[in-house]
PDB file of C-alpha atoms in Angstrom:
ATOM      1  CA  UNK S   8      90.311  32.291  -1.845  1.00  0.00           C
ATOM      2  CA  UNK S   9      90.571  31.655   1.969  1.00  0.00           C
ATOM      3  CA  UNK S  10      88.740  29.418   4.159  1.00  0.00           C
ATOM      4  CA  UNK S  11      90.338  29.375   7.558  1.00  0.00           C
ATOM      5  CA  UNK S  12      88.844  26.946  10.707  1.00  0.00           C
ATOM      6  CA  UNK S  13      89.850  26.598  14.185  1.00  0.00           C
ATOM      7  CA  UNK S  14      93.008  23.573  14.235  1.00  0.00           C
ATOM      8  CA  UNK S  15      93.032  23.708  18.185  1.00  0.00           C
ATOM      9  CA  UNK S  16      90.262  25.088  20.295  1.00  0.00           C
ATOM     10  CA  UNK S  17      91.097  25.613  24.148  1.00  0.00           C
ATOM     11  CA  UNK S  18      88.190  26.693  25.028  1.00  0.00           C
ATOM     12  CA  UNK S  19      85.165  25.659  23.456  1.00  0.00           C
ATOM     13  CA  UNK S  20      84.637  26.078  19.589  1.00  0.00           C
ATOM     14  CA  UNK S  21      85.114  29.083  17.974  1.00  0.00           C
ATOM     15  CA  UNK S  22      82.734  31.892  17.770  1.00  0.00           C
ATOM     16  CA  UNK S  23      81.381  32.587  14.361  1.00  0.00           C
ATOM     17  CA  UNK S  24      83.090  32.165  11.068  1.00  0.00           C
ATOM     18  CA  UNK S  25      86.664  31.245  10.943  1.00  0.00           C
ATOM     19  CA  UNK S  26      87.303  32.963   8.072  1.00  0.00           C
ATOM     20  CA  UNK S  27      87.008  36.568   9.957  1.00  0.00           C
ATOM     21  CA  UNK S  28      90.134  35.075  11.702  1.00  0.00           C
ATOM     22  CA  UNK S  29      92.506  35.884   8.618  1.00  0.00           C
ATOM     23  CA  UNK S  30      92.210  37.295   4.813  1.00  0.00           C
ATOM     24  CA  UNK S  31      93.728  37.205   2.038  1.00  0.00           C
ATOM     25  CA  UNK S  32      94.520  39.511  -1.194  1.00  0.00           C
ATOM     26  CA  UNK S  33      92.889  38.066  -3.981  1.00  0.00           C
ATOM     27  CA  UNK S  34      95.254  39.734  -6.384  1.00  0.00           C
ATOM     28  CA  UNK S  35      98.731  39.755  -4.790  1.00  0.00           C
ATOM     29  CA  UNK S  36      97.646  36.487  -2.505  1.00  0.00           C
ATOM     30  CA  UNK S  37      98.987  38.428   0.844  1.00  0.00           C
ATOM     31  CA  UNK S  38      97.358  37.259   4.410  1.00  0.00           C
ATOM     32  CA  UNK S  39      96.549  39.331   6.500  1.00  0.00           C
ATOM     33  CA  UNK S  40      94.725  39.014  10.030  1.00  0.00           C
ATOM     34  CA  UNK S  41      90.989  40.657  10.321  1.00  0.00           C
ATOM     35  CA  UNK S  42      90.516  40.123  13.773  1.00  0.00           C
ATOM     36  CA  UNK S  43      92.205  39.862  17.450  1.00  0.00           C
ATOM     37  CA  UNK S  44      94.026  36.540  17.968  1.00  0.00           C
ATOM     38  CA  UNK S  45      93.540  34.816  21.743  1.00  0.00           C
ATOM     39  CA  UNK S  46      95.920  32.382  22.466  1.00  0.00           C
ATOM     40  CA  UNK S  47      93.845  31.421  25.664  1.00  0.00           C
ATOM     41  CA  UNK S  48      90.879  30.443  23.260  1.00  0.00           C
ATOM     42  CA  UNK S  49      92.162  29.158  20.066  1.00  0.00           C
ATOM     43  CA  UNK S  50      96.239  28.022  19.503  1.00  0.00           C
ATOM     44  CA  UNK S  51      96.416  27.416  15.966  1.00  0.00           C
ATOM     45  CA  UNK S  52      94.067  27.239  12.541  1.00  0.00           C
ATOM     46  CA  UNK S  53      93.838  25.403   9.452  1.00  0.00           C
ATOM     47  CA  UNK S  54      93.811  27.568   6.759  1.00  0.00           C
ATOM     48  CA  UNK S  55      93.064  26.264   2.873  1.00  0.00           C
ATOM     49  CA  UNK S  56      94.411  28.558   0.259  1.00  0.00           C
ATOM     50  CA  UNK S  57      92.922  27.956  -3.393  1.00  0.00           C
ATOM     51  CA  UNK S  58      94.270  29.730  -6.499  1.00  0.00           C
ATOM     52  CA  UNK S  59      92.369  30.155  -9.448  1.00  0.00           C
ATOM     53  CA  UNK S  60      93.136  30.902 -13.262  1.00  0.00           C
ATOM     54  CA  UNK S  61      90.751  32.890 -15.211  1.00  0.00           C
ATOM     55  CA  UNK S  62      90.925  31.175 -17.969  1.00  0.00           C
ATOM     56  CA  UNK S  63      88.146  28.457 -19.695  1.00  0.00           C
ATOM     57  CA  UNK S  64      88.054  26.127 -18.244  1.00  0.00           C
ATOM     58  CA  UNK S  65      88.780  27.334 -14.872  1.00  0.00           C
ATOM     59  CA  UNK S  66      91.818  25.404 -13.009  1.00  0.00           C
ATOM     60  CA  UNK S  67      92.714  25.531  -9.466  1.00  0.00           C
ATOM     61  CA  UNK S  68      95.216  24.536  -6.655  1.00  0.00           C
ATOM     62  CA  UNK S  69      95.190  24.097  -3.161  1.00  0.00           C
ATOM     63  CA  UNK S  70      97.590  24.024  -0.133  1.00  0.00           C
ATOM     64  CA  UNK S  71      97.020  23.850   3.307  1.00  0.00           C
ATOM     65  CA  UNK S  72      98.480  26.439   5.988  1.00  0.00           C
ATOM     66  CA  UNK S  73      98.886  26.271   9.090  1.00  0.00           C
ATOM     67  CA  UNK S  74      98.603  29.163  11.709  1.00  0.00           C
ATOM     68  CA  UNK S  75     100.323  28.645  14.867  1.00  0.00           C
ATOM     69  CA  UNK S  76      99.643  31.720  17.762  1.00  0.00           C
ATOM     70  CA  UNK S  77     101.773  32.418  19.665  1.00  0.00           C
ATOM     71  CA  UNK S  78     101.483  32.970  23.368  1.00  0.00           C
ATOM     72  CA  UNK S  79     102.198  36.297  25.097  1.00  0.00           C
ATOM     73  CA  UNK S  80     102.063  37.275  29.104  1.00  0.00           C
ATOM     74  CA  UNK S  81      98.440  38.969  28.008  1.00  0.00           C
ATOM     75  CA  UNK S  82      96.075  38.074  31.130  1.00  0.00           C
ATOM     76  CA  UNK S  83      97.044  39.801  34.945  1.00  0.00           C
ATOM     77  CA  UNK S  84      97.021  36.951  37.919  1.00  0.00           C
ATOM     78  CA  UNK S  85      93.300  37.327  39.829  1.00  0.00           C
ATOM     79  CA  UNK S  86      92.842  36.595  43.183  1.00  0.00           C
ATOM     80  CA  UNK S  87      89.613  34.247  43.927  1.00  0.00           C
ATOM     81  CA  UNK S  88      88.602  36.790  46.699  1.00  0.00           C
ATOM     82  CA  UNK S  89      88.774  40.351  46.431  1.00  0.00           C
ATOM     83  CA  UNK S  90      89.719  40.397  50.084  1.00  0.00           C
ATOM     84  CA  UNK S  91      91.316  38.167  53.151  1.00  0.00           C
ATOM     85  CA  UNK S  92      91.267  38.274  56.762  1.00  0.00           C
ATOM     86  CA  UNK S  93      93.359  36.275  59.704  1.00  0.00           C
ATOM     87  CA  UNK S  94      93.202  36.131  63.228  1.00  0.00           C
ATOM     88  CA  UNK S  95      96.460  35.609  65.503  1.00  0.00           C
ATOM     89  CA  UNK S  96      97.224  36.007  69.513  1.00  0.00           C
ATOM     90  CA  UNK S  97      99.051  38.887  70.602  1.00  0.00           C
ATOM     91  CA  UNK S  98     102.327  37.670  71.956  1.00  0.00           C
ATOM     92  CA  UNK S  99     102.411  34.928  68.629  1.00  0.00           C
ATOM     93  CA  UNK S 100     104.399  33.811  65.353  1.00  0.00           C
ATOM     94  CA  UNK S 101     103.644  31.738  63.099  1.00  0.00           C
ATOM     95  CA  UNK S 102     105.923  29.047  61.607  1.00  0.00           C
ATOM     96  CA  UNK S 103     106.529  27.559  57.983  1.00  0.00           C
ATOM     97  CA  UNK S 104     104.614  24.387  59.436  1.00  0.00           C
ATOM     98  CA  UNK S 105     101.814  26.711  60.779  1.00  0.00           C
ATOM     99  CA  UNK S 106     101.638  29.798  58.432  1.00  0.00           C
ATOM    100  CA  UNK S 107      98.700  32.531  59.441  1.00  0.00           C
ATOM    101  CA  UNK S 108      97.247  31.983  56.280  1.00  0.00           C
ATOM    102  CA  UNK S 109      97.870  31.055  52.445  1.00  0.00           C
ATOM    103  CA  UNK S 110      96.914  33.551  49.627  1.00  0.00           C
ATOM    104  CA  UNK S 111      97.327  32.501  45.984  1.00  0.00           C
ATOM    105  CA  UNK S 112      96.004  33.781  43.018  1.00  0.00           C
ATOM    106  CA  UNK S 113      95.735  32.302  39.879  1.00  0.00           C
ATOM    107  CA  UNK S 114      97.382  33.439  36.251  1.00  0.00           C
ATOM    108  CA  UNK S 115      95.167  33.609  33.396  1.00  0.00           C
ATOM    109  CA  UNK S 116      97.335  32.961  31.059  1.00  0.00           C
ATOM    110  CA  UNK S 117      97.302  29.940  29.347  1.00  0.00           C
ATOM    111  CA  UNK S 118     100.609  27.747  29.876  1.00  0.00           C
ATOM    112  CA  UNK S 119     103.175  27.202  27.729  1.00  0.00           C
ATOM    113  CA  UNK S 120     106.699  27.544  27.037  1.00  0.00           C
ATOM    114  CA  UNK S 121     106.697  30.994  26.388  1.00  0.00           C
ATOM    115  CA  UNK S 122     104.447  31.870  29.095  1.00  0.00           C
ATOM    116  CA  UNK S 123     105.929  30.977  32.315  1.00  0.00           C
ATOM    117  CA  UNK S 124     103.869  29.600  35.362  1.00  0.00           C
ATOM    118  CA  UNK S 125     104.994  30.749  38.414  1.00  0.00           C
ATOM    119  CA  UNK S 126     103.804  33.909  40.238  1.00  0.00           C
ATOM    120  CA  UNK S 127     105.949  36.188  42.961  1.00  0.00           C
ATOM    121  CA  UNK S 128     104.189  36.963  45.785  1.00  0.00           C
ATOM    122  CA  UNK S 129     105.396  40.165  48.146  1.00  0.00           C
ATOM    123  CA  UNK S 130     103.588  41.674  51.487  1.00  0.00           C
ATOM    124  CA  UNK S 131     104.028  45.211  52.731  1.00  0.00           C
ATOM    125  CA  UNK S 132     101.516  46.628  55.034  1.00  0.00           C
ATOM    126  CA  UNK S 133      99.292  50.281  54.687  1.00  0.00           C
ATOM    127  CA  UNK S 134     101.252  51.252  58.044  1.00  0.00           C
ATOM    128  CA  UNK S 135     105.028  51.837  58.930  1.00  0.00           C
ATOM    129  CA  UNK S 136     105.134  50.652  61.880  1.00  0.00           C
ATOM    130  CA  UNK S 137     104.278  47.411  61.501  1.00  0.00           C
ATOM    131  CA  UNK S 138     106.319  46.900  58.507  1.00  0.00           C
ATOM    132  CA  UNK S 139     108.750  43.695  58.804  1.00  0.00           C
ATOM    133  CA  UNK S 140     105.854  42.300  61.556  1.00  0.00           C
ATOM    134  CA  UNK S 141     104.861  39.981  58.698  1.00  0.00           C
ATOM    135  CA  UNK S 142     106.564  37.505  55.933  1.00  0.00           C
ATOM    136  CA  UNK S 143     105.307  36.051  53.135  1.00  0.00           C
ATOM    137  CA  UNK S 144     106.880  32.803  51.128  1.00  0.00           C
ATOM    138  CA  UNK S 145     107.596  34.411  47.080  1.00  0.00           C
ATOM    139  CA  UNK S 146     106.189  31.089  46.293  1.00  0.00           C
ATOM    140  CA  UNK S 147     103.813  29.660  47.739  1.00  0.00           C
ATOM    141  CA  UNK S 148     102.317  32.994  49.339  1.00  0.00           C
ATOM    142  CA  UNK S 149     102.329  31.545  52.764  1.00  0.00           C
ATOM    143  CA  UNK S 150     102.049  34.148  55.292  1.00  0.00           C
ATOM    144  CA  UNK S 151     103.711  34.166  58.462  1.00  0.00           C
ATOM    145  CA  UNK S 152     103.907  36.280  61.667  1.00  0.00           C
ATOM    146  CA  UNK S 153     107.706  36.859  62.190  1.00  0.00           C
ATOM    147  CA  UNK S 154     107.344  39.663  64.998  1.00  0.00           C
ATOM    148  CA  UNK S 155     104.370  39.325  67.411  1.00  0.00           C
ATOM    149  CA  UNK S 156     101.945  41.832  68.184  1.00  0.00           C
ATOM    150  CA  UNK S 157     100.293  43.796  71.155  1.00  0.00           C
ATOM    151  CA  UNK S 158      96.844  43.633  71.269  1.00  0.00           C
ATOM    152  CA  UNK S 159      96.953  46.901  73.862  1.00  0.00           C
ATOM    153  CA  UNK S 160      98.839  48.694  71.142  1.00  0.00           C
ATOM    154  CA  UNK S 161      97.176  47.657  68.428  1.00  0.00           C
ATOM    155  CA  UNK S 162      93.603  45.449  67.032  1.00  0.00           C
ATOM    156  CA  UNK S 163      93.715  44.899  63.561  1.00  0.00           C
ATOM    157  CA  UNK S 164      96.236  45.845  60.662  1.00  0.00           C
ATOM    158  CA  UNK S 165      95.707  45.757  56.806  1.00  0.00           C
ATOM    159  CA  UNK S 166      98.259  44.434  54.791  1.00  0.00           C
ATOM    160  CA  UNK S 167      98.762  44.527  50.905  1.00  0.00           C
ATOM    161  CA  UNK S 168      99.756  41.245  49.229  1.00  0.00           C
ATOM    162  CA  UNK S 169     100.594  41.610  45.287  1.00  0.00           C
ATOM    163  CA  UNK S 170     101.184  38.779  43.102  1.00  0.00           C
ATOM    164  CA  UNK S 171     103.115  39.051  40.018  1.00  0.00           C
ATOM    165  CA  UNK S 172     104.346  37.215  36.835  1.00  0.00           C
ATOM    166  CA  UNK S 173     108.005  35.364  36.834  1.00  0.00           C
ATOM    167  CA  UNK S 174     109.163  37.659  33.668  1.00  0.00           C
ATOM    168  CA  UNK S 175     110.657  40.314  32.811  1.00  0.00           C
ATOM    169  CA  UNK S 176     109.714  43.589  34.787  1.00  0.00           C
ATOM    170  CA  UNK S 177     108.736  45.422  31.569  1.00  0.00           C
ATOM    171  CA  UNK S 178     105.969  43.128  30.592  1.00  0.00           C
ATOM    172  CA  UNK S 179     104.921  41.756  34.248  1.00  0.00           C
ATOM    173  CA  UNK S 180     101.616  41.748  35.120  1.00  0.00           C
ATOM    174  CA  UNK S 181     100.085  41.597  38.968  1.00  0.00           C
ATOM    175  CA  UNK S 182      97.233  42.153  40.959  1.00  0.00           C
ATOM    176  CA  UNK S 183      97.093  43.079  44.856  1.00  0.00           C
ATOM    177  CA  UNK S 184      94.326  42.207  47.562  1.00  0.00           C
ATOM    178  CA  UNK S 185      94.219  43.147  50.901  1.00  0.00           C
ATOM    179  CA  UNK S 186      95.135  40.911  54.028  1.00  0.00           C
ATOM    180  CA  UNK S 187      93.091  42.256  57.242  1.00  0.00           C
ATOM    181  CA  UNK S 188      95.014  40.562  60.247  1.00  0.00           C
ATOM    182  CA  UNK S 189      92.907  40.898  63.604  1.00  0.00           C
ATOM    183  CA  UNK S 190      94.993  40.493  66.800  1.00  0.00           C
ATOM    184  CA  UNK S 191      93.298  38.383  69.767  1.00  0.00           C
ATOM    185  CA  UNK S 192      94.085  39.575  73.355  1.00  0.00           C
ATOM    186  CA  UNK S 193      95.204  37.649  76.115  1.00  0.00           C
ATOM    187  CA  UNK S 194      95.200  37.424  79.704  1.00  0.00           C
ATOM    188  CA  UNK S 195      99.149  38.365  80.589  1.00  0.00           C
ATOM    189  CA  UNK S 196      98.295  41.722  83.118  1.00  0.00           C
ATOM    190  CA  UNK S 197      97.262  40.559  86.638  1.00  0.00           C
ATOM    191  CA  UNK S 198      94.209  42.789  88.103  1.00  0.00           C
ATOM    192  CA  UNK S 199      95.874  46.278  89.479  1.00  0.00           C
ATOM    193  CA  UNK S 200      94.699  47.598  93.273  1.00  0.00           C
ATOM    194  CA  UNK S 201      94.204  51.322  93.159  1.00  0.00           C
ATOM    195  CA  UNK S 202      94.955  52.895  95.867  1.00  0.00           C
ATOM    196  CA  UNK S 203      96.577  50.104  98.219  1.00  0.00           C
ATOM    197  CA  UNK S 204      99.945  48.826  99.407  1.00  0.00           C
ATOM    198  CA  UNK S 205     100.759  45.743  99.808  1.00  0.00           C
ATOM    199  CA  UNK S 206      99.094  45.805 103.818  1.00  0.00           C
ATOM    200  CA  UNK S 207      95.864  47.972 104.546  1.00  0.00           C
ATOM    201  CA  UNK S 208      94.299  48.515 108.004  1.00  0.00           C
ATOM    202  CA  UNK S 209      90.998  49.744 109.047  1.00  0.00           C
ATOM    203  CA  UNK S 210      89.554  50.528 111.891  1.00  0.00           C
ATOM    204  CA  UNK S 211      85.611  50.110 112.671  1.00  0.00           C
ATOM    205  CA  UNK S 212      83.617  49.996 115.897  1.00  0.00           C
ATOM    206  CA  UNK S 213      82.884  46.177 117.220  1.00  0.00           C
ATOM    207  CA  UNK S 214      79.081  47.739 116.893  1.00  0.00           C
ATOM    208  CA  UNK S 215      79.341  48.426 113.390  1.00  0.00           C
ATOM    209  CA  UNK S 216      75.879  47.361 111.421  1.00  0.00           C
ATOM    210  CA  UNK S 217      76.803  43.728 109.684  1.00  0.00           C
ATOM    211  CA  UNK S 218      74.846  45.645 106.455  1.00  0.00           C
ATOM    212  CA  UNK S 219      77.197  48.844 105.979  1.00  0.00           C
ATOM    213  CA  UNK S 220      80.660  48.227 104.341  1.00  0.00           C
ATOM    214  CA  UNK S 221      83.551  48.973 106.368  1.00  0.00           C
ATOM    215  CA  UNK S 222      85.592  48.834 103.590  1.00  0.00           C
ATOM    216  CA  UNK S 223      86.015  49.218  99.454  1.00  0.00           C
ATOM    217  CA  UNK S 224      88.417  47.129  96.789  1.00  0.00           C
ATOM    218  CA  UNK S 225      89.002  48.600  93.631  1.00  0.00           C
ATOM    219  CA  UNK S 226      90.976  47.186  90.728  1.00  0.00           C
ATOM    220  CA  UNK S 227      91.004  47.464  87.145  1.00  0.00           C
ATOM    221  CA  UNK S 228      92.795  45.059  84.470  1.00  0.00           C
ATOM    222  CA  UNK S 229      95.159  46.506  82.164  1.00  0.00           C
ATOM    223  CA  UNK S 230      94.550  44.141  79.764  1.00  0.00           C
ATOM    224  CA  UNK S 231      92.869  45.950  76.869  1.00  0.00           C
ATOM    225  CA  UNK S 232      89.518  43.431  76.923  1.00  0.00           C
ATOM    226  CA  UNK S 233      89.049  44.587  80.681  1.00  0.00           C
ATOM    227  CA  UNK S 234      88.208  40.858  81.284  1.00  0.00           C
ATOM    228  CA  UNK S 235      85.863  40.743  84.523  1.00  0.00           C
ATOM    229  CA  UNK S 236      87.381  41.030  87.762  1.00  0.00           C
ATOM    230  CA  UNK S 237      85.753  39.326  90.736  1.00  0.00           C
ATOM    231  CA  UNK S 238      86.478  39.857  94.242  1.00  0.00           C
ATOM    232  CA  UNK S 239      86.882  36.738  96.933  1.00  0.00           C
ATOM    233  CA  UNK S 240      88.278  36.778 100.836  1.00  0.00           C
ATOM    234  CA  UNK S 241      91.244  34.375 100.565  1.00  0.00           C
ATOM    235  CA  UNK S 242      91.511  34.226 104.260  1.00  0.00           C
ATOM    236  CA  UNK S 243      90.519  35.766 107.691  1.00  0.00           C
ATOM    237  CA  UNK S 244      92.754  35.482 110.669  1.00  0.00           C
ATOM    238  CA  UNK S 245      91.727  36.639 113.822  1.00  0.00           C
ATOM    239  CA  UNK S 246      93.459  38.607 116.563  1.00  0.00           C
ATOM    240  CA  UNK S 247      91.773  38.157 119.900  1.00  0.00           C
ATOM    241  CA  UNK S 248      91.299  40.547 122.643  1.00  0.00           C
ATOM    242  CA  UNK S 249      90.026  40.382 126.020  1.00  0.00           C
ATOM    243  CA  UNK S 250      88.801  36.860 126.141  1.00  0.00           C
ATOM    244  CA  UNK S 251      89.237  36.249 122.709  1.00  0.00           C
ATOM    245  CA  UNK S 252      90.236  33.833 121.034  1.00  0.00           C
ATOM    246  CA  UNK S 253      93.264  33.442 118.148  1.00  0.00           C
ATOM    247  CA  UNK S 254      92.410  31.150 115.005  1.00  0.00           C
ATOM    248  CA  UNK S 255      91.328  31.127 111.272  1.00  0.00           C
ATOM    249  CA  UNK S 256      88.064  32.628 110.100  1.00  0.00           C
ATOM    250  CA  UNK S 257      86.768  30.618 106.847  1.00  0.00           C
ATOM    251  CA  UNK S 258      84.644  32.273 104.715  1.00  0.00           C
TER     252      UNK S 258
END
């Protein structure tokens, strides 16, 4: 006979009997496992295996045994989020001090000497063109900025980060999220003058109605925000005429 109990739960108590955990040929005295083994929940049983004589009376013996399980790279790395976003100014890189933003995901895999711990993080992002823009640290999944951006070229741009076991690339497992990085513009174009050289003149009558304009500014800002342009008079120098007088108009 076979009674088998949990020797080292990692996870709570075992569900159910422990003796659906192994069996054993009553005749030939073979074990055999009846059910899946999870390394992450239980590590090892006790097992009690009793022989019996059919004879009269009826005589017995006992020995303990021990199943050890062993761990295998069975549980994919998760990321907590299922997504990730950062915000940078055009014109900006990050730095190891000051990464953009950290991403780690966790293995599920319980730890142990035949499991290792570490994951491998890699970045590549969903368009060509910005590939080699960002870095990310194989270790510690710290993202940085190595090439900065244009916010008049581009807004936003989604990059995939995977993480992956430290083993061999046969029986690696990894998992991939996506990294949304939204580019802030700045003020770096000053406001253009259409239609206007450096000097402009204009000529009006000396009767001309205070409440008509003699004259129109237009400008636009190239920068892609379009940040408000206001107009001011910086200065007003007069040019006299017949009895006139020369000096500096402030307005």
């Amino acid at each position: 006979s076979l009674d088998a109990i949990p020797a080292a739960n990692r996870a709570g108590p075992a569900v159910g009997d422990g003796t659906k955990i192994a069996r054993i040929d009553p005749s030939a005295g073979v074990l055999f496992t009846s059910s899946a083994l999870d390394f992450e929940t239980t590590s090892s049983y006790e097992m009690i295996v009793t022989v019996t004589n059919f004879a009269s009376p009826y005589l017995s013996s006992s020995r303990r045994v021990m199943l050890q399980i062993r761990n295998t790279n069975d549980v994919p790395p998760r990321f907590p989020r299922p997504s990730y976003t950062a915000t940078i100014n055009e014109n900006t890189v990050s730095t190891t001090a000051s990464p953009l933003i950290t991403i780690r995901a966790v293995d599920g895999d319980a730890v142990d000497a035949d499991v290792p711990t570490r994951l491998v993080y890699t970045i590549e992002s969903v368009s060509e063109q910005y590939a080699g823009f960002v870095d990310i640290n194989n270790g510690t999944g710290a993202v940085l900025v190595v090439k900065p951006f244009d916010r008049e070229i581009v807004g936003s741009i989604v990059f995939v980060v995977t993480a992956r076991d430290a083993v061999a690339t046969s029986t690696a497992l990894f998992v991939s999220t996506t990294l949304t990085v939204f580019v802030n513009d700045e003020n770096e174009f000053a406001p253009v003058l259409l239609g206007m050289g450096s000097n402009e003149s204009v000529t009006i009558s000396e009767a001309h109605p205070a409440s008509i304009p003699f004259f129109t500014v237009s400008a636009i800002d190239k920068d892609v925000s379009a940040f408000p342009i206001r107009y001011r008079l910086k200065r007003v120098l007069g040019n006299g005429g017949d009895g006139g007088v020369d000096g500096l108009i402030a307005l």
